[in-house]
């Protein structure tokens, strides 16, 4: 079997999953950078549902001990999802996007494999992601920063980061795959944000730690990472489901695939917005422009407000001291026309407390669980493929 046949065979097999690869021919160089031909041949045919080592050894007609060694190595590369419960070890093939993007870059390595994969993964994103232009159910949903919501008693469990973490037992942190891919790609701009701030929980967290992709952290450390990310101006983004979300990403607008889809690929939507929108108190705003700089959607801008020039806003701090801020330019912040995703990044650092997230009248709810999300995204994805073929 030639190298091309080995890689094409794996791509064809990955395409049998619920989440087929758009522009599959364009991903072959990335597959070639990720795996040897022998690894690609071994991965081809491995089920996406979990199987025991003995079942896979019989399927592949291999010695179980030899197969275990190869499967464990491929689990460390992100191609195999390996789960351990007591003495019971089971293996399944990772979904293509996780295999070639998410899991491969979690460790933050700068080895030869990672360096080869990163530019190809970035190129594939720009070349093939247009099919997601027509999807409405995204993998991530904006999670408001703690303390930026106006009416706290109305917060739903999937809208509050503290409530999400409270349901989890095991935590890990990995590198941001979007940021790390850009860091390794000489053709990508340098991002100023820190890398190790993607949080994972329970089953997915254990997988990342057991396979050298992340490190175990405590609940307190997870909260501290969220606080640091909020200070940096990163957007909390939760797995888009109500039951057992397994990830909170901390996203920047320059690297995140969701924000890039909106800003660079021209998609109407990026990540799913929260049920909140920012409200500006023009009577206390001092036009400092910090919120404009921090907004990941470019949804805020300053307008002239001559009546506000030299106005002083007094703010009582947590320690009881009063600090005064002066509007020196005669400008105030306003929202629009770009959409607000309700993240609270602007409100978190507003010195005059002039910004707050207010609840929308029409609420949207995430899919109930992963199965429902997969079904909805599959419908969107197929509709997008049909549209592109007909246009």
Short mmCIF file of C-alpha atoms in Angstrom, two decimals, residues 48-369:
data_model
loop_
_atom_site.label_atom_id
_atom_site.label_comp_id
_atom_site.label_asym_id
_atom_site.label_seq_id
_atom_site.Cartn_x
_atom_site.Cartn_y
_atom_site.Cartn_z
CA UNK A 48 -15.58 5.15 16.93
CA UNK A 49 -17.33 3.27 19.75
CA UNK A 50 -15.19 1.91 22.59
CA UNK A 51 -13.82 -1.63 22.25
CA UNK A 52 -11.61 -3.81 24.40
CA UNK A 53 -8.05 -4.66 23.46
CA UNK A 54 -9.02 -8.27 22.73
CA UNK A 55 -11.81 -7.18 20.42
CA UNK A 56 -9.49 -4.89 18.49
CA UNK A 57 -6.71 -7.49 18.38
CA UNK A 58 -9.11 -9.96 16.80
CA UNK A 59 -10.34 -7.32 14.38
CA UNK A 60 -6.81 -6.33 13.36
CA UNK A 61 -5.45 -9.90 13.55
CA UNK A 62 -2.62 -8.76 15.82
CA UNK A 63 -0.99 -9.90 19.04
CA UNK A 64 -2.76 -8.02 21.88
CA UNK A 65 0.48 -6.96 23.59
CA UNK A 66 1.92 -5.51 20.38
CA UNK A 67 -1.37 -3.81 19.57
CA UNK A 68 -1.63 -2.31 23.06
CA UNK A 69 1.76 -0.66 22.69
CA UNK A 70 0.76 0.94 19.39
CA UNK A 71 -2.69 2.01 20.61
CA UNK A 72 -1.27 3.59 23.75
CA UNK A 73 1.25 5.53 21.64
CA UNK A 74 -1.55 6.71 19.33
CA UNK A 75 -3.59 7.73 22.37
CA UNK A 76 -0.72 10.03 23.38
CA UNK A 77 -0.91 11.51 19.87
CA UNK A 78 -4.66 12.09 20.22
CA UNK A 79 -5.74 9.60 17.55
CA UNK A 80 -7.18 7.09 20.02
CA UNK A 81 -9.49 7.90 22.91
CA UNK A 82 -8.35 5.63 25.74
CA UNK A 83 -10.54 5.20 28.81
CA UNK A 84 -9.61 3.40 32.00
CA UNK A 85 -12.02 2.15 34.67
CA UNK A 86 -10.23 -0.01 37.19
CA UNK A 87 -8.63 -2.84 35.20
CA UNK A 88 -10.90 -2.23 32.22
CA UNK A 89 -9.21 -0.35 29.35
CA UNK A 90 -11.15 0.49 26.23
CA UNK A 91 -10.17 2.21 22.99
CA UNK A 92 -12.05 4.14 20.33
CA UNK A 93 -11.06 6.23 17.32
CA UNK A 94 -11.08 9.94 18.00
CA UNK A 95 -13.36 12.15 15.89
CA UNK A 96 -11.35 13.81 13.09
CA UNK A 97 -11.46 17.35 14.45
CA UNK A 98 -10.28 16.23 17.87
CA UNK A 99 -7.62 13.93 16.41
CA UNK A 100 -6.03 16.43 14.02
CA UNK A 101 -6.60 19.64 15.89
CA UNK A 102 -7.68 19.58 19.49
CA UNK A 103 -5.83 16.65 21.04
CA UNK A 104 -2.68 17.07 18.96
CA UNK A 105 -2.03 20.62 20.21
CA UNK A 106 -3.21 20.34 23.82
CA UNK A 107 0.27 19.43 25.15
CA UNK A 108 1.82 22.63 23.80
CA UNK A 109 4.73 20.80 22.22
CA UNK A 110 7.09 22.36 19.71
CA UNK A 111 8.47 19.05 18.43
CA UNK A 112 8.91 18.17 14.76
CA UNK A 113 5.41 16.66 14.44
CA UNK A 114 3.69 19.68 15.98
CA UNK A 115 5.72 22.14 13.92
CA UNK A 116 4.79 20.29 10.73
CA UNK A 117 1.10 20.00 11.61
CA UNK A 118 0.41 23.56 12.77
CA UNK A 119 0.67 25.45 9.43
CA UNK A 120 -1.26 22.70 7.66
CA UNK A 121 -4.02 22.75 10.29
CA UNK A 122 -4.30 26.53 9.96
CA UNK A 123 -4.41 26.29 6.18
CA UNK A 124 -7.09 23.61 6.27
CA UNK A 125 -9.20 25.82 8.51
CA UNK A 126 -9.08 28.73 6.05
CA UNK A 127 -9.53 26.51 2.99
CA UNK A 128 -12.35 24.28 4.19
CA UNK A 129 -14.27 25.93 7.01
CA UNK A 130 -16.85 27.70 4.86
CA UNK A 131 -19.29 24.82 5.23
CA UNK A 132 -19.67 25.90 8.88
CA UNK A 133 -20.92 29.25 7.66
CA UNK A 134 -24.37 27.68 7.53
CA UNK A 135 -24.35 26.04 10.96
CA UNK A 136 -26.19 27.59 13.90
CA UNK A 137 -25.22 25.05 16.57
CA UNK A 138 -21.60 25.74 17.44
CA UNK A 139 -19.33 23.76 19.71
CA UNK A 140 -18.89 26.61 22.20
CA UNK A 141 -21.30 28.94 23.94
CA UNK A 142 -20.29 32.22 25.59
CA UNK A 143 -20.18 31.98 29.38
CA UNK A 144 -20.44 35.39 31.13
CA UNK A 145 -17.58 36.39 33.40
CA UNK A 146 -18.52 36.12 37.07
CA UNK A 147 -19.68 39.42 38.55
CA UNK A 148 -20.66 41.11 35.29
CA UNK A 149 -24.36 40.11 35.21
CA UNK A 150 -26.95 42.59 36.51
CA UNK A 151 -29.69 40.29 37.83
CA UNK A 152 -27.89 37.44 39.58
CA UNK A 153 -31.04 35.71 40.80
CA UNK A 154 -32.11 34.98 37.21
CA UNK A 155 -28.93 33.17 36.19
CA UNK A 156 -29.49 29.69 34.78
CA UNK A 157 -27.04 26.91 35.77
CA UNK A 158 -25.40 26.76 32.34
CA UNK A 159 -24.85 30.55 32.40
CA UNK A 160 -22.82 30.75 35.62
CA UNK A 161 -19.22 29.58 35.66
CA UNK A 162 -19.25 28.87 39.42
CA UNK A 163 -22.32 26.63 39.02
CA UNK A 164 -20.66 24.72 36.17
CA UNK A 165 -17.49 24.04 38.16
CA UNK A 166 -19.47 23.02 41.23
CA UNK A 167 -20.81 19.95 39.38
CA UNK A 168 -17.32 18.69 38.46
CA UNK A 169 -15.03 16.31 40.35
CA UNK A 170 -11.79 16.17 38.34
CA UNK A 171 -10.05 19.08 36.62
CA UNK A 172 -7.23 19.50 34.12
CA UNK A 173 -5.73 22.36 32.14
CA UNK A 174 -4.26 22.14 28.65
CA UNK A 175 -2.86 24.59 26.17
CA UNK A 176 -5.24 26.53 23.94
CA UNK A 177 -5.05 24.68 20.62
CA UNK A 178 -5.96 27.73 18.53
CA UNK A 179 -3.30 29.88 20.15
CA UNK A 180 -0.65 27.16 20.06
CA UNK A 181 -1.23 26.41 16.37
CA UNK A 182 -0.71 30.08 15.57
CA UNK A 183 2.38 30.23 17.79
CA UNK A 184 3.99 27.39 15.80
CA UNK A 185 3.04 28.80 12.39
CA UNK A 186 5.56 31.33 11.04
CA UNK A 187 2.86 32.81 8.80
CA UNK A 188 0.55 33.61 11.72
CA UNK A 189 0.70 36.78 13.83
CA UNK A 190 2.05 36.51 17.37
CA UNK A 191 -0.60 36.41 20.10
CA UNK A 192 0.11 38.22 23.37
CA UNK A 193 -2.10 35.99 25.51
CA UNK A 194 -0.99 33.11 27.70
CA UNK A 195 -1.41 29.57 26.40
CA UNK A 196 -2.20 27.20 29.26
CA UNK A 197 -5.80 28.10 30.11
CA UNK A 198 -8.19 25.57 28.53
CA UNK A 199 -10.07 23.79 31.32
CA UNK A 200 -11.47 20.26 31.09
CA UNK A 201 -13.52 18.18 33.47
CA UNK A 202 -14.05 14.60 34.58
CA UNK A 203 -13.74 12.00 31.76
CA UNK A 204 -12.11 14.34 29.24
CA UNK A 205 -9.82 15.79 31.90
CA UNK A 206 -8.63 12.33 32.91
CA UNK A 207 -7.91 11.47 29.28
CA UNK A 208 -5.80 14.60 28.87
CA UNK A 209 -3.75 13.88 32.00
CA UNK A 210 -3.33 10.13 31.43
CA UNK A 211 -1.99 10.75 27.92
CA UNK A 212 0.37 13.62 28.67
CA UNK A 213 -1.76 16.32 27.05
CA UNK A 214 -2.55 18.31 30.17
CA UNK A 215 -1.99 18.46 33.89
CA UNK A 216 -4.31 17.81 36.79
CA UNK A 217 -5.39 20.87 38.77
CA UNK A 218 -7.70 21.54 41.70
CA UNK A 219 -11.04 23.31 41.61
CA UNK A 220 -9.35 26.32 43.22
CA UNK A 221 -6.68 26.39 40.52
CA UNK A 222 -9.39 26.22 37.85
CA UNK A 223 -11.09 29.25 39.40
CA UNK A 224 -7.78 31.11 39.52
CA UNK A 225 -7.18 30.39 35.81
CA UNK A 226 -10.63 31.81 35.07
CA UNK A 227 -9.85 34.96 37.06
CA UNK A 228 -6.53 35.46 35.26
CA UNK A 229 -8.19 34.86 31.89
CA UNK A 230 -10.87 37.45 32.66
CA UNK A 231 -8.19 39.99 33.52
CA UNK A 232 -6.42 39.24 30.23
CA UNK A 233 -9.61 39.93 28.30
CA UNK A 234 -10.24 36.33 27.28
CA UNK A 235 -13.78 35.07 26.72
CA UNK A 236 -15.05 32.11 28.74
CA UNK A 237 -16.61 29.63 26.30
CA UNK A 238 -18.41 26.52 27.55
CA UNK A 239 -19.20 23.29 25.72
CA UNK A 240 -22.56 23.97 24.09
CA UNK A 241 -24.75 21.57 26.07
CA UNK A 242 -26.69 21.67 29.32
CA UNK A 243 -25.72 18.26 30.73
CA UNK A 244 -22.09 17.47 31.57
CA UNK A 245 -20.21 20.12 29.59
CA UNK A 246 -16.58 19.02 29.63
CA UNK A 247 -14.65 22.15 28.64
CA UNK A 248 -14.32 25.85 29.35
CA UNK A 249 -12.07 27.52 26.80
CA UNK A 250 -10.67 31.00 27.36
CA UNK A 251 -10.68 32.54 23.92
CA UNK A 252 -9.03 35.50 22.23
CA UNK A 253 -10.46 37.10 19.12
CA UNK A 254 -7.16 36.84 17.22
CA UNK A 255 -6.77 33.05 17.41
CA UNK A 256 -10.06 31.34 18.35
CA UNK A 257 -11.64 29.47 15.42
CA UNK A 258 -15.06 30.75 16.52
CA UNK A 259 -14.03 34.41 16.48
CA UNK A 260 -11.95 34.01 13.33
CA UNK A 261 -14.95 32.51 11.57
CA UNK A 262 -16.79 35.77 12.22
CA UNK A 263 -13.95 38.26 11.74
CA UNK A 264 -11.93 36.62 8.94
CA UNK A 265 -14.19 34.14 7.15
CA UNK A 266 -17.26 36.37 7.15
CA UNK A 267 -19.59 33.97 8.94
CA UNK A 268 -22.74 35.52 10.38
CA UNK A 269 -22.11 33.78 13.71
CA UNK A 270 -19.08 32.80 15.73
CA UNK A 271 -19.55 31.08 19.06
CA UNK A 272 -23.11 30.96 20.38
CA UNK A 273 -23.94 34.15 22.28
CA UNK A 274 -25.08 34.07 25.90
CA UNK A 275 -28.54 35.23 26.99
CA UNK A 276 -27.10 38.64 27.88
CA UNK A 277 -26.15 41.87 26.17
CA UNK A 278 -24.05 44.74 27.46
CA UNK A 279 -25.72 47.96 28.62
CA UNK A 280 -23.77 51.21 28.87
CA UNK A 281 -24.58 53.86 31.45
CA UNK A 282 -23.70 57.00 29.45
CA UNK A 283 -24.17 59.18 32.55
CA UNK A 284 -21.17 57.63 34.32
CA UNK A 285 -18.97 56.59 31.35
CA UNK A 286 -15.72 58.59 31.15
CA UNK A 287 -14.82 57.54 27.61
CA UNK A 288 -11.55 55.83 28.59
CA UNK A 289 -11.80 53.48 25.56
CA UNK A 290 -10.73 50.39 27.52
CA UNK A 291 -13.99 48.56 26.79
CA UNK A 292 -13.58 49.27 23.07
CA UNK A 293 -10.11 47.74 23.12
CA UNK A 294 -11.22 44.68 25.10
CA UNK A 295 -14.39 43.80 23.16
CA UNK A 296 -13.74 40.63 21.09
CA UNK A 297 -16.55 41.48 18.65
CA UNK A 298 -15.72 45.17 18.05
CA UNK A 299 -19.24 45.83 19.29
CA UNK A 300 -18.40 48.95 21.31
CA UNK A 301 -17.15 52.31 20.09
CA UNK A 302 -16.88 55.87 21.37
CA UNK A 303 -19.10 58.73 20.22
CA UNK A 304 -18.87 62.44 20.89
CA UNK A 305 -20.76 63.61 23.97
CA UNK A 306 -19.84 67.28 24.58
CA UNK A 307 -22.06 67.42 27.66
CA UNK A 308 -19.90 64.74 29.29
CA UNK A 309 -16.59 66.59 28.95
CA UNK A 310 -14.88 67.17 32.31
CA UNK A 311 -17.67 65.33 34.13
CA UNK A 312 -16.40 63.48 37.21
CA UNK A 313 -17.66 60.03 38.18
CA UNK A 314 -17.07 58.94 41.77
CA UNK A 315 -16.81 55.20 42.47
CA UNK A 316 -16.76 53.56 45.89
CA UNK A 317 -14.26 50.70 45.91
CA UNK A 318 -14.53 47.42 47.83
CA UNK A 319 -12.33 48.82 50.60
CA UNK A 320 -14.73 51.73 51.09
CA UNK A 321 -12.46 54.33 49.52
CA UNK A 322 -13.88 56.66 46.89
CA UNK A 323 -12.01 57.20 43.63
CA UNK A 324 -12.88 59.86 41.06
CA UNK A 325 -12.61 59.49 37.27
CA UNK A 326 -12.82 62.42 34.83
CA UNK A 327 -14.22 62.38 31.29
CA UNK A 328 -11.39 64.28 29.59
CA UNK A 329 -12.37 63.82 25.94
CA UNK A 330 -16.12 64.35 25.99
CA UNK A 331 -16.84 60.87 24.63
CA UNK A 332 -18.91 57.92 25.82
CA UNK A 333 -19.13 54.27 24.79
CA UNK A 334 -22.09 52.96 22.80
CA UNK A 335 -23.05 49.50 21.58
CA UNK A 336 -23.42 48.53 17.92
CA UNK A 337 -23.63 47.81 15.09
CA UNK A 338 -21.56 44.63 15.55
CA UNK A 339 -23.29 41.96 17.67
CA UNK A 340 -22.53 41.56 21.37
CA UNK A 341 -22.00 37.94 22.50
CA UNK A 342 -22.66 38.74 26.16
CA UNK A 343 -19.25 37.73 27.53
CA UNK A 344 -18.71 40.55 30.05
CA UNK A 345 -15.08 41.10 29.06
CA UNK A 346 -15.70 44.85 28.81
CA UNK A 347 -17.66 45.14 32.06
CA UNK A 348 -15.08 43.18 34.06
CA UNK A 349 -12.47 45.95 33.82
CA UNK A 350 -14.73 49.03 33.67
CA UNK A 351 -13.31 51.39 36.30
CA UNK A 352 -16.55 53.39 36.63
CA UNK A 353 -18.86 50.36 36.64
CA UNK A 354 -20.69 51.86 33.66
CA UNK A 355 -21.13 48.51 31.92
CA UNK A 356 -23.30 45.58 32.95
CA UNK A 357 -24.78 42.52 31.25
CA UNK A 358 -28.57 42.69 31.05
CA UNK A 359 -30.76 39.69 30.31
CA UNK A 360 -32.35 39.39 26.87
CA UNK A 361 -36.10 39.00 26.55
CA UNK A 362 -35.87 35.99 24.22
CA UNK A 363 -33.81 33.25 25.82
CA UNK A 364 -32.01 30.49 23.95
CA UNK A 365 -31.12 27.18 25.53
CA UNK A 366 -28.17 24.92 24.67
CA UNK A 367 -28.87 21.40 23.42
CA UNK A 368 -29.73 19.15 26.34
CA UNK A 369 -26.74 16.84 25.91
#
